[in-house]
C-alpha positions as a printed NumPy array, in Angstrom:
array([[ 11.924,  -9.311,   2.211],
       [ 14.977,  -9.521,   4.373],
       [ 14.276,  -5.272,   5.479],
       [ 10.889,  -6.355,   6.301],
       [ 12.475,  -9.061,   8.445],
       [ 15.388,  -6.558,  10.518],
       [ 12.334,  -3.863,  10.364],
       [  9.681,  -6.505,  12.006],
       [ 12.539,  -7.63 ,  14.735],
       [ 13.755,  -3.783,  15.476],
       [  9.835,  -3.57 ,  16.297],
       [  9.288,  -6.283,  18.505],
       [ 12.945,  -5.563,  19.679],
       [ 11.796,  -2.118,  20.939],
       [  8.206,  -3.645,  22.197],
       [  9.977,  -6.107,  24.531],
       [ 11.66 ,  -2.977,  25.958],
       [  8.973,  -1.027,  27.013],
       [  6.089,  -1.207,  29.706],
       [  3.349,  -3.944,  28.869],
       [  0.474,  -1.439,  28.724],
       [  2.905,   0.561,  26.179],
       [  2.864,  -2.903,  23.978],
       [ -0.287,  -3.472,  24.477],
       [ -1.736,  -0.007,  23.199],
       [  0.949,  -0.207,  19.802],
       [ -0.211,  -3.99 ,  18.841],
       [ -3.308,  -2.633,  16.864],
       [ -0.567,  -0.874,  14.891],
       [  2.225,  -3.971,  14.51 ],
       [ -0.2  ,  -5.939,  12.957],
       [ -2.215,  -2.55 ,  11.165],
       [ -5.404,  -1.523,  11.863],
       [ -7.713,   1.295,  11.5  ],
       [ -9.399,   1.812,  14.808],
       [ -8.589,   4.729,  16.835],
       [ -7.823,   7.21 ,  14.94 ],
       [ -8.515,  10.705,  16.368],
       [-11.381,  12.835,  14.147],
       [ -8.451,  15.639,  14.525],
       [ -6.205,  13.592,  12.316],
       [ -8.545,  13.958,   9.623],
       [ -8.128,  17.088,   7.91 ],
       [ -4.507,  16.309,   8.11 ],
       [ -4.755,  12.641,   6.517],
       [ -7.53 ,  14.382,   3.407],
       [ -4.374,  16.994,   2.951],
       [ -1.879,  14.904,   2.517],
       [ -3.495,  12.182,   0.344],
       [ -4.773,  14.441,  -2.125],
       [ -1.901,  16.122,  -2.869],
       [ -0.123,  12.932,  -3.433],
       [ -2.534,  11.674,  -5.534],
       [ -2.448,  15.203,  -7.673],
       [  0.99 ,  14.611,  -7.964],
       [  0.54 ,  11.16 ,  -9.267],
       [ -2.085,  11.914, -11.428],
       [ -0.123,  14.847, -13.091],
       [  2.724,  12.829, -13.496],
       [  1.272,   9.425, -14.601],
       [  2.134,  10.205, -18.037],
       [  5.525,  10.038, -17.128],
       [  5.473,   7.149, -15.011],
       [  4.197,   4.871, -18.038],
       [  6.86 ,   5.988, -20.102],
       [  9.018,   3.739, -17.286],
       [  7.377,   0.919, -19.548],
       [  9.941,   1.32 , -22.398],
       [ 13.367,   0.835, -22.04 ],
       [ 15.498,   4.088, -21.044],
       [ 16.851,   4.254, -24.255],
       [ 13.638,   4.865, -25.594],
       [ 12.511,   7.068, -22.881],
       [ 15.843,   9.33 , -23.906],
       [ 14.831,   9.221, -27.428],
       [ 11.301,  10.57 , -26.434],
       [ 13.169,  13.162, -24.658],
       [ 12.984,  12.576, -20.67 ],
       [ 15.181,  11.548, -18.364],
       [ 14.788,   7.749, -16.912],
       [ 16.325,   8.869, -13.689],
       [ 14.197,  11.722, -13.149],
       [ 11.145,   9.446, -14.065],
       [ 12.278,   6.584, -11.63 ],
       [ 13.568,   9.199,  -8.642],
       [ 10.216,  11.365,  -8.706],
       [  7.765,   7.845,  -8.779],
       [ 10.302,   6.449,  -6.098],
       [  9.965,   9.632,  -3.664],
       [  6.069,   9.677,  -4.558],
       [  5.182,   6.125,  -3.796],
       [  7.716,   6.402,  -0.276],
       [  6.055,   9.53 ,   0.681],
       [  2.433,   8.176,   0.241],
       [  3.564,   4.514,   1.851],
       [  5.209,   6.247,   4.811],
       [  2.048,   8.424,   5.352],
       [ -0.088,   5.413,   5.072],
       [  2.05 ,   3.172,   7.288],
       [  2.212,   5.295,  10.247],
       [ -1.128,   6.135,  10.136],
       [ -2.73 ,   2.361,   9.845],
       [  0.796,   0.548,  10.616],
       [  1.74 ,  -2.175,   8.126],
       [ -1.335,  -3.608,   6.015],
       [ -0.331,  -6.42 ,   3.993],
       [ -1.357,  -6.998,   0.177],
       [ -3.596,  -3.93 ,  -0.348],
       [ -0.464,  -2.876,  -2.62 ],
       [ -0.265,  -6.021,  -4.404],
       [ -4.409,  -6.269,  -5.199],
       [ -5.433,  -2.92 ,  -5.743],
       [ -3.642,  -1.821,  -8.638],
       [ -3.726,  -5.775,  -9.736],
       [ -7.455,  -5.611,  -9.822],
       [ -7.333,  -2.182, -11.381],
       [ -5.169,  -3.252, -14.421],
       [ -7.785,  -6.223, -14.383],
       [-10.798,  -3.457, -14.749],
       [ -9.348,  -0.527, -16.434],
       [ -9.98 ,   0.033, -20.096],
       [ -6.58 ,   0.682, -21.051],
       [ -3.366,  -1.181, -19.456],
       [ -1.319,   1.838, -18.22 ],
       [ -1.111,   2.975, -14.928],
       [ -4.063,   3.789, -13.728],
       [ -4.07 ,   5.967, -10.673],
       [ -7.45 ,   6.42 ,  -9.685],
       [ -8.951,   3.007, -10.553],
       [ -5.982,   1.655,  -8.202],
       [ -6.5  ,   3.844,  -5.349],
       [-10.3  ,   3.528,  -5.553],
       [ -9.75 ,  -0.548,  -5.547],
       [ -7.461,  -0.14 ,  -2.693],
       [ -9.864,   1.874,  -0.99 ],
       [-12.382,  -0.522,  -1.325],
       [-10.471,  -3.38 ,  -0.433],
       [ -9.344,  -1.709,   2.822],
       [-13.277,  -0.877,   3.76 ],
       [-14.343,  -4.803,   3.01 ],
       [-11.443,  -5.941,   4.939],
       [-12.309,  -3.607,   7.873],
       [-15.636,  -4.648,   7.6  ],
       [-14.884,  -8.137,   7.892],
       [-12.789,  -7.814,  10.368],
       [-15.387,  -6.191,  12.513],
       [-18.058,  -8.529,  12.068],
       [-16.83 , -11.741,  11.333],
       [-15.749, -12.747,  14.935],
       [-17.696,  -9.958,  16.331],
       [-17.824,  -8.798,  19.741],
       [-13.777,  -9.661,  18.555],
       [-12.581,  -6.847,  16.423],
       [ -9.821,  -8.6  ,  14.122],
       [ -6.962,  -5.628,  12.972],
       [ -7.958,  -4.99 ,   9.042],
       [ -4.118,  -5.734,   8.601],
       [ -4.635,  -9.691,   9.724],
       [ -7.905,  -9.513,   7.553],
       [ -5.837,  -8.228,   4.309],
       [ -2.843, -11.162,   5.008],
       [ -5.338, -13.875,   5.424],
       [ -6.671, -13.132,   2.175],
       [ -3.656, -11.805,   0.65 ],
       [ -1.644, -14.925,   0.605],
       [ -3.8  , -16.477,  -1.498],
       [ -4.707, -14.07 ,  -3.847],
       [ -0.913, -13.864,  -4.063],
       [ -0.391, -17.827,  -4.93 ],
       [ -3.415, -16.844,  -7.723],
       [ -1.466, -14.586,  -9.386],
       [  1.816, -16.003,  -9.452],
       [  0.229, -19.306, -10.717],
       [ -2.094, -17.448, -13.036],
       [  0.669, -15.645, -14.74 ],
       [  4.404, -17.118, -14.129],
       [  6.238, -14.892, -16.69 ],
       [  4.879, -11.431, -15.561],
       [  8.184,  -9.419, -14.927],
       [  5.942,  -7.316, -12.247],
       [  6.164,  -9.929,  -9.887]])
């Protein structure tokens, strides 16, 4: 929390120091939206994604093993470390992508795997079904924030905050204990 706050100030730090037009063209992206991306950008974005999502697919039998305690993961034969550095440079490589293509959209993280583990048959990891639900929640929330006020186009990354909050409150009432949180 406190690197999102020095992040969020070195932003609007650098965003007071620039011309107003220049502000006004990167707000879409402070608060994260989807609009105006160039068609050129999309080969590029379809490259990218599904490689990471190869990679986390091929290695999601590994990542559940994270599960266990690392003594048990040793016993099994793997190395913790390994386990916890590949997921780690994954997950940054695939946020970093995401974020500076769409800027910083809230909760998406938080409810799309939460709603996959919610759905899935089995209570592992499960890539696709969390990436699919995060897909979907990123279309509805673009959606809404198209319509809802239309002509007003509200940036999907207000849309996901507004109702990410509560969903948030929902699960941290709904399940107190859960470590995950």
């Amino acid at each position: 929390m406190a690197i999102g706050a020095v992040s969020g100030a070195v932003s609007q730090l650098l965003l007071s120091m620039v011309h107003i037009d220049t502000a006004n063209a990167a707000y879409p992206w402070t608060v994260g939206s989807l609009s105006g991306r160039p068609e050129e950008q999309i080969p590029q974005i379809g490259l990218i994604t599904v490689a990471g999502l190869i990679l986390s697919i091929i290695w999601t039998r590994y990542f559940r093993l994270l599960s266990f305690s690392d003594a048990v993961i040793i016993t099994l034969g793997h190395s913790p470390q390994r386990i916890r550095l590949l997921a780690v440079l994954i997950a940054v490589t695939l946020t970093g992508f995401a974020v500076s293509l769409a800027g910083p959209v809230g909760m998406v993280a938080l409810a799309g795997p939460e709603m996959a583990r919610s759905l899935a048959r089995h209570k592992g990891l499960p890539v696709m079904s969390s990436v699919l639900c995060g897909g979907i929640l990123m279309v509805l929330a673009d959606l809404a924030g198209r319509t809802i006020l239309s002509p007003v186009e509200l940036p999907v990354g207000i849309v996901t905050a507004v109702t990410g909050g509560p969903y948030l409150i929902w699960i941290l009432i709904r399940q107190p204990r859960r470590s995950a949180l």
